Amino acid sequence: GENVEQHPSTLSVQEGDSAVIKCTYSDSASNYFPWYKQELGKRPQLIIDIRSNVGEKKDQRIAVTLNKTAKHFSLHITETQPEDSAVYFCAASTTGTASKLTFGTGTRLQVTL
Amino acid sequence: AAGVIQSPRHLIKEKRETATLKCYPIPRHDTVYWYQQGPGQDPQFLISFYEKMQSDKGSIPDRFSAQQFSDYHSELNMSSLELGDSALYFCASSLTQGPSPLHFGNGTRLTVT
């Protein structure tokens, strides 16, 4: 089955700096890569996703890049703010009736003032 | 917009008891997923249903079972509860037509004492 690795496990940045989180996946059939933000005790919330026919996608301060050949994808957050502090999970899946998400192990992002 | 509804929000059970968690997906979503998230862990896929049929199975113990009903709501039944079953249980729903994000409910926090 799919295996998703995520690095780093913790990341501390100063407000206004950029943060980068990287993930690799094992199943070349995976074609959908969402990123979720989870605050303590709350549900994972989708912040951005990318499909395998796209190399990069941007939404305001958040961008995701995908390298299908190397089977890795990254989340980039620019101009970080304290409210960006949370755990971020990458995930991978195939589309279809069995399109479960396999999550990475999470990155705890701390944005300090 | 309607979201995924889970009940109860909190549940406290003793060892060897049974528990039933309920999930009401977003209207018109045809796929339901159950995930288990232990403290400090990433969500682990348990089981999914597409159009009321089991579509995929993950690391779900034999003590657990689930089903999806004609109105598309789903229930996760957990028997012979163990201390290690204490976790957040998330239900998510999605559309299977094309790449589609999972929308998570607020979760049920199960505590086994």
Short mmCIF file of C-alpha atoms in Angstrom, two decimals:
data_model
loop_
_atom_site.label_atom_id
_atom_site.label_comp_id
_atom_site.label_asym_id
_atom_site.label_seq_id
_atom_site.Cartn_x
_atom_site.Cartn_y
_atom_site.Cartn_z
CA GLY A 1 0.00 0.00 0.00
CA GLU A 2 0.84 3.66 -0.07
CA ASN A 3 3.43 5.03 2.33
CA VAL A 4 3.82 8.77 2.88
CA GLU A 5 6.81 10.25 4.67
CA GLN A 6 6.77 13.82 5.94
CA HIS A 7 9.56 16.11 7.15
CA PRO A 8 10.26 17.87 9.38
CA SER A 9 8.22 16.66 12.33
CA THR A 10 8.50 20.06 14.00
CA LEU A 11 9.21 23.46 12.51
CA SER A 12 9.62 26.77 14.27
CA VAL A 13 9.73 30.01 12.27
CA GLN A 14 9.49 33.66 13.10
CA GLU A 15 6.44 35.61 12.05
CA GLY A 16 6.86 36.82 8.50
CA ASP A 17 9.29 34.08 7.51
CA SER A 18 8.50 31.24 5.12
CA ALA A 19 7.86 27.62 6.07
CA VAL A 20 8.40 24.58 3.87
CA ILE A 21 7.16 21.07 4.58
CA LYS A 22 8.14 18.15 2.37
CA CYS A 23 6.52 14.80 1.69
CA THR A 24 7.38 11.75 -0.35
CA TYR A 25 5.06 8.98 -1.44
CA SER A 26 5.65 5.45 -2.62
CA ASP A 27 2.73 4.50 -4.86
CA SER A 28 3.21 5.81 -8.38
CA ALA A 29 -0.55 5.37 -8.92
CA SER A 30 -1.31 8.12 -6.41
CA ASN A 31 -2.70 11.11 -8.24
CA TYR A 32 -4.24 13.37 -5.63
CA PHE A 33 -2.29 15.18 -2.91
CA PRO A 34 -4.14 17.30 -0.35
CA TRP A 35 -2.72 19.17 2.62
CA TYR A 36 -4.65 19.43 5.86
CA LYS A 37 -4.23 21.77 8.81
CA GLN A 38 -5.26 20.47 12.21
CA GLU A 39 -5.51 22.48 15.37
CA LEU A 40 -5.37 20.68 18.70
CA GLY A 41 -8.41 18.49 19.24
CA LYS A 42 -10.09 19.67 16.05
CA ARG A 43 -10.79 18.10 12.70
CA PRO A 44 -8.31 18.17 9.82
CA GLN A 45 -9.21 20.98 7.45
CA LEU A 46 -8.23 21.03 3.81
CA ILE A 47 -6.03 24.02 2.97
CA ILE A 48 -4.87 23.19 -0.55
CA ASP A 49 -4.68 20.21 -2.87
CA ILE A 50 -2.95 19.32 -6.11
CA ARG A 51 -3.63 16.74 -8.76
CA SER A 52 -0.98 14.80 -10.61
CA ASN A 53 -1.48 16.66 -13.88
CA VAL A 54 -0.38 19.92 -12.25
CA GLY A 55 3.11 20.82 -11.07
CA GLU A 56 2.31 23.78 -8.87
CA LYS A 57 -0.69 25.45 -7.32
CA LYS A 58 -0.94 28.65 -5.32
CA ASP A 59 -3.60 30.13 -3.09
CA GLN A 60 -2.62 33.45 -1.53
CA ARG A 61 0.19 32.69 0.97
CA ILE A 62 0.07 28.95 0.41
CA ALA A 63 1.57 27.03 -2.48
CA VAL A 64 2.12 23.37 -3.22
CA THR A 65 4.57 21.84 -5.69
CA LEU A 66 4.57 18.30 -7.04
CA ASN A 67 7.40 16.35 -8.64
CA LYS A 68 5.86 13.14 -10.00
CA THR A 69 9.16 11.73 -11.19
CA ALA A 70 10.73 11.99 -7.76
CA LYS A 71 7.40 11.27 -6.04
CA HIS A 72 7.58 14.18 -3.70
CA PHE A 73 5.47 17.23 -2.99
CA SER A 74 5.93 20.25 -0.79
CA LEU A 75 3.89 22.87 1.03
CA HIS A 76 5.15 26.42 1.09
CA ILE A 77 3.71 29.04 3.43
CA THR A 78 4.95 32.59 2.98
CA GLU A 79 4.64 35.54 5.36
CA THR A 80 3.73 33.24 8.21
CA GLN A 81 1.40 34.47 10.93
CA PRO A 82 0.79 33.19 14.48
CA GLU A 83 -2.55 31.73 13.39
CA ASP A 84 -0.65 29.45 11.00
CA SER A 85 0.58 27.54 14.06
CA ALA A 86 -0.92 24.04 13.87
CA VAL A 87 -0.11 20.51 12.76
CA TYR A 88 0.02 20.10 8.99
CA PHE A 89 -0.55 16.76 7.32
CA CYS A 90 0.21 15.86 3.75
CA ALA A 91 -1.69 12.99 2.19
CA ALA A 92 -1.84 10.97 -0.97
CA SER A 93 -4.52 8.94 -2.65
CA THR A 94 -5.72 7.51 -5.90
CA THR A 95 -9.10 8.57 -7.20
CA GLY A 96 -11.98 6.19 -7.51
CA THR A 97 -14.20 4.19 -5.24
CA ALA A 98 -11.32 3.18 -2.97
CA SER A 99 -9.68 6.58 -2.79
CA LYS A 100 -8.75 6.59 0.86
CA LEU A 101 -6.17 9.09 2.01
CA THR A 102 -2.87 7.94 3.42
CA PHE A 103 -1.50 10.63 5.68
CA GLY A 104 2.03 11.66 6.46
CA THR A 105 3.07 11.76 10.10
CA GLY A 106 2.46 15.47 10.46
CA THR A 107 4.52 18.61 10.99
CA ARG A 108 3.95 20.77 14.02
CA LEU A 109 4.48 24.34 12.87
CA GLN A 110 5.10 26.99 15.48
CA VAL A 111 5.14 30.62 14.36
CA THR A 112 6.77 32.83 16.95
CA LEU A 113 6.43 36.59 17.33
CA ALA B 1 -22.76 24.88 3.88
CA ALA B 2 -23.65 21.52 5.35
CA GLY B 3 -20.79 19.63 6.93
CA VAL B 4 -20.17 16.10 8.12
CA ILE B 5 -22.01 15.50 11.37
CA GLN B 6 -20.68 13.09 13.96
CA SER B 7 -22.20 12.00 17.23
CA PRO B 8 -21.55 11.85 20.03
CA ARG B 9 -18.73 14.40 20.43
CA HIS B 10 -17.42 12.71 23.53
CA LEU B 11 -17.88 9.17 24.82
CA ILE B 12 -16.53 7.52 27.93
CA LYS B 13 -16.67 3.75 28.20
CA GLU B 14 -15.16 1.10 30.38
CA LYS B 15 -13.01 -1.77 29.20
CA ARG B 16 -14.92 -4.57 27.51
CA GLU B 17 -17.93 -2.35 26.86
CA THR B 18 -19.30 -1.54 23.41
CA ALA B 19 -19.62 1.80 21.65
CA THR B 20 -21.42 3.04 18.56
CA LEU B 21 -20.32 6.13 16.69
CA LYS B 22 -22.54 7.79 14.11
CA CYS B 23 -21.73 9.81 11.03
CA TYR B 24 -23.94 11.80 8.69
CA PRO B 25 -22.09 12.72 5.49
CA ILE B 26 -22.49 15.86 3.46
CA PRO B 27 -25.63 15.55 1.31
CA ARG B 28 -24.95 13.93 -2.09
CA HIS B 29 -21.56 12.63 -0.98
CA ASP B 30 -21.47 8.96 -1.88
CA THR B 31 -18.37 7.81 0.01
CA VAL B 32 -17.79 7.69 3.76
CA TYR B 33 -14.48 7.05 5.49
CA TRP B 34 -13.60 6.31 9.11
CA TYR B 35 -10.26 7.31 10.59
CA GLN B 36 -8.74 6.78 14.03
CA GLN B 37 -6.30 9.33 15.44
CA GLY B 38 -4.34 8.60 18.60
CA PRO B 39 -2.69 11.39 20.61
CA GLY B 40 0.08 12.99 18.58
CA GLN B 41 -0.50 10.59 15.71
CA ASP B 42 -1.63 10.99 12.13
CA PRO B 43 -5.11 9.78 11.23
CA GLN B 44 -5.17 6.06 10.43
CA PHE B 45 -7.64 4.78 7.87
CA LEU B 46 -10.08 2.20 9.23
CA ILE B 47 -12.73 1.53 6.60
CA SER B 48 -14.71 3.17 3.81
CA PHE B 49 -18.06 2.75 2.10
CA TYR B 50 -19.17 3.68 -1.38
CA GLU B 51 -22.88 3.63 -2.13
CA LYS B 52 -23.52 1.61 1.03
CA MET B 53 -21.01 -1.11 0.17
CA GLN B 54 -17.65 -1.51 1.85
CA SER B 55 -15.08 -0.17 -0.60
CA ASP B 56 -11.81 -0.45 1.31
CA LYS B 57 -10.50 -1.71 4.60
CA GLY B 58 -7.52 -0.49 6.56
CA SER B 59 -6.23 -1.17 10.02
CA ILE B 60 -9.61 -1.86 11.55
CA PRO B 61 -9.56 -4.42 14.39
CA ASP B 62 -11.84 -7.44 14.12
CA ARG B 63 -13.63 -6.11 17.22
CA PHE B 64 -14.85 -3.17 15.14
CA SER B 65 -17.46 -3.23 12.42
CA ALA B 66 -19.15 -0.57 10.38
CA GLN B 67 -21.93 -0.14 7.91
CA GLN B 68 -23.57 2.49 5.77
CA PHE B 69 -27.34 2.72 5.72
CA SER B 70 -29.86 3.54 3.01
CA ASP B 71 -29.85 7.22 4.02
CA TYR B 72 -26.02 7.20 3.65
CA HIS B 73 -25.30 7.68 7.32
CA SER B 74 -22.70 5.35 8.73
CA GLU B 75 -22.10 3.75 12.11
CA LEU B 76 -18.89 2.41 13.58
CA ASN B 77 -19.51 -0.31 16.15
CA MET B 78 -16.76 -1.09 18.61
CA SER B 79 -16.92 -4.07 20.95
CA SER B 80 -14.74 -5.42 23.75
CA LEU B 81 -13.21 -2.00 24.12
CA GLU B 82 -9.58 -1.78 25.20
CA LEU B 83 -7.64 1.09 26.76
CA GLY B 84 -5.75 1.46 23.48
CA ASP B 85 -8.96 2.26 21.64
CA SER B 86 -9.00 5.68 23.30
CA ALA B 87 -8.61 8.10 20.41
CA LEU B 88 -10.32 10.64 18.21
CA TYR B 89 -12.49 8.97 15.60
CA PHE B 90 -13.13 11.00 12.49
CA CYS B 91 -15.65 10.37 9.79
CA ALA B 92 -15.13 11.97 6.39
CA SER B 93 -17.14 12.06 3.21
CA SER B 94 -16.40 12.79 -0.42
CA LEU B 95 -17.68 12.54 -3.95
CA THR B 96 -15.99 9.85 -5.97
CA GLN B 97 -16.44 11.52 -9.33
CA GLY B 98 -12.91 12.64 -10.09
CA PRO B 99 -10.34 13.78 -7.55
CA SER B 100 -12.33 15.00 -4.60
CA PRO B 101 -11.20 16.17 -1.18
CA LEU B 102 -12.30 14.47 2.00
CA HIS B 103 -14.38 16.62 4.31
CA PHE B 104 -13.97 15.65 7.93
CA GLY B 105 -16.47 15.79 10.75
CA ASN B 106 -15.56 17.21 14.14
CA GLY B 107 -14.78 13.77 15.47
CA THR B 108 -15.80 11.67 18.43
CA ARG B 109 -13.38 11.56 21.32
CA LEU B 110 -13.58 8.09 22.83
CA THR B 111 -12.07 7.51 26.24
CA VAL B 112 -11.86 3.96 27.54
CA THR B 113 -11.23 3.63 31.27
#
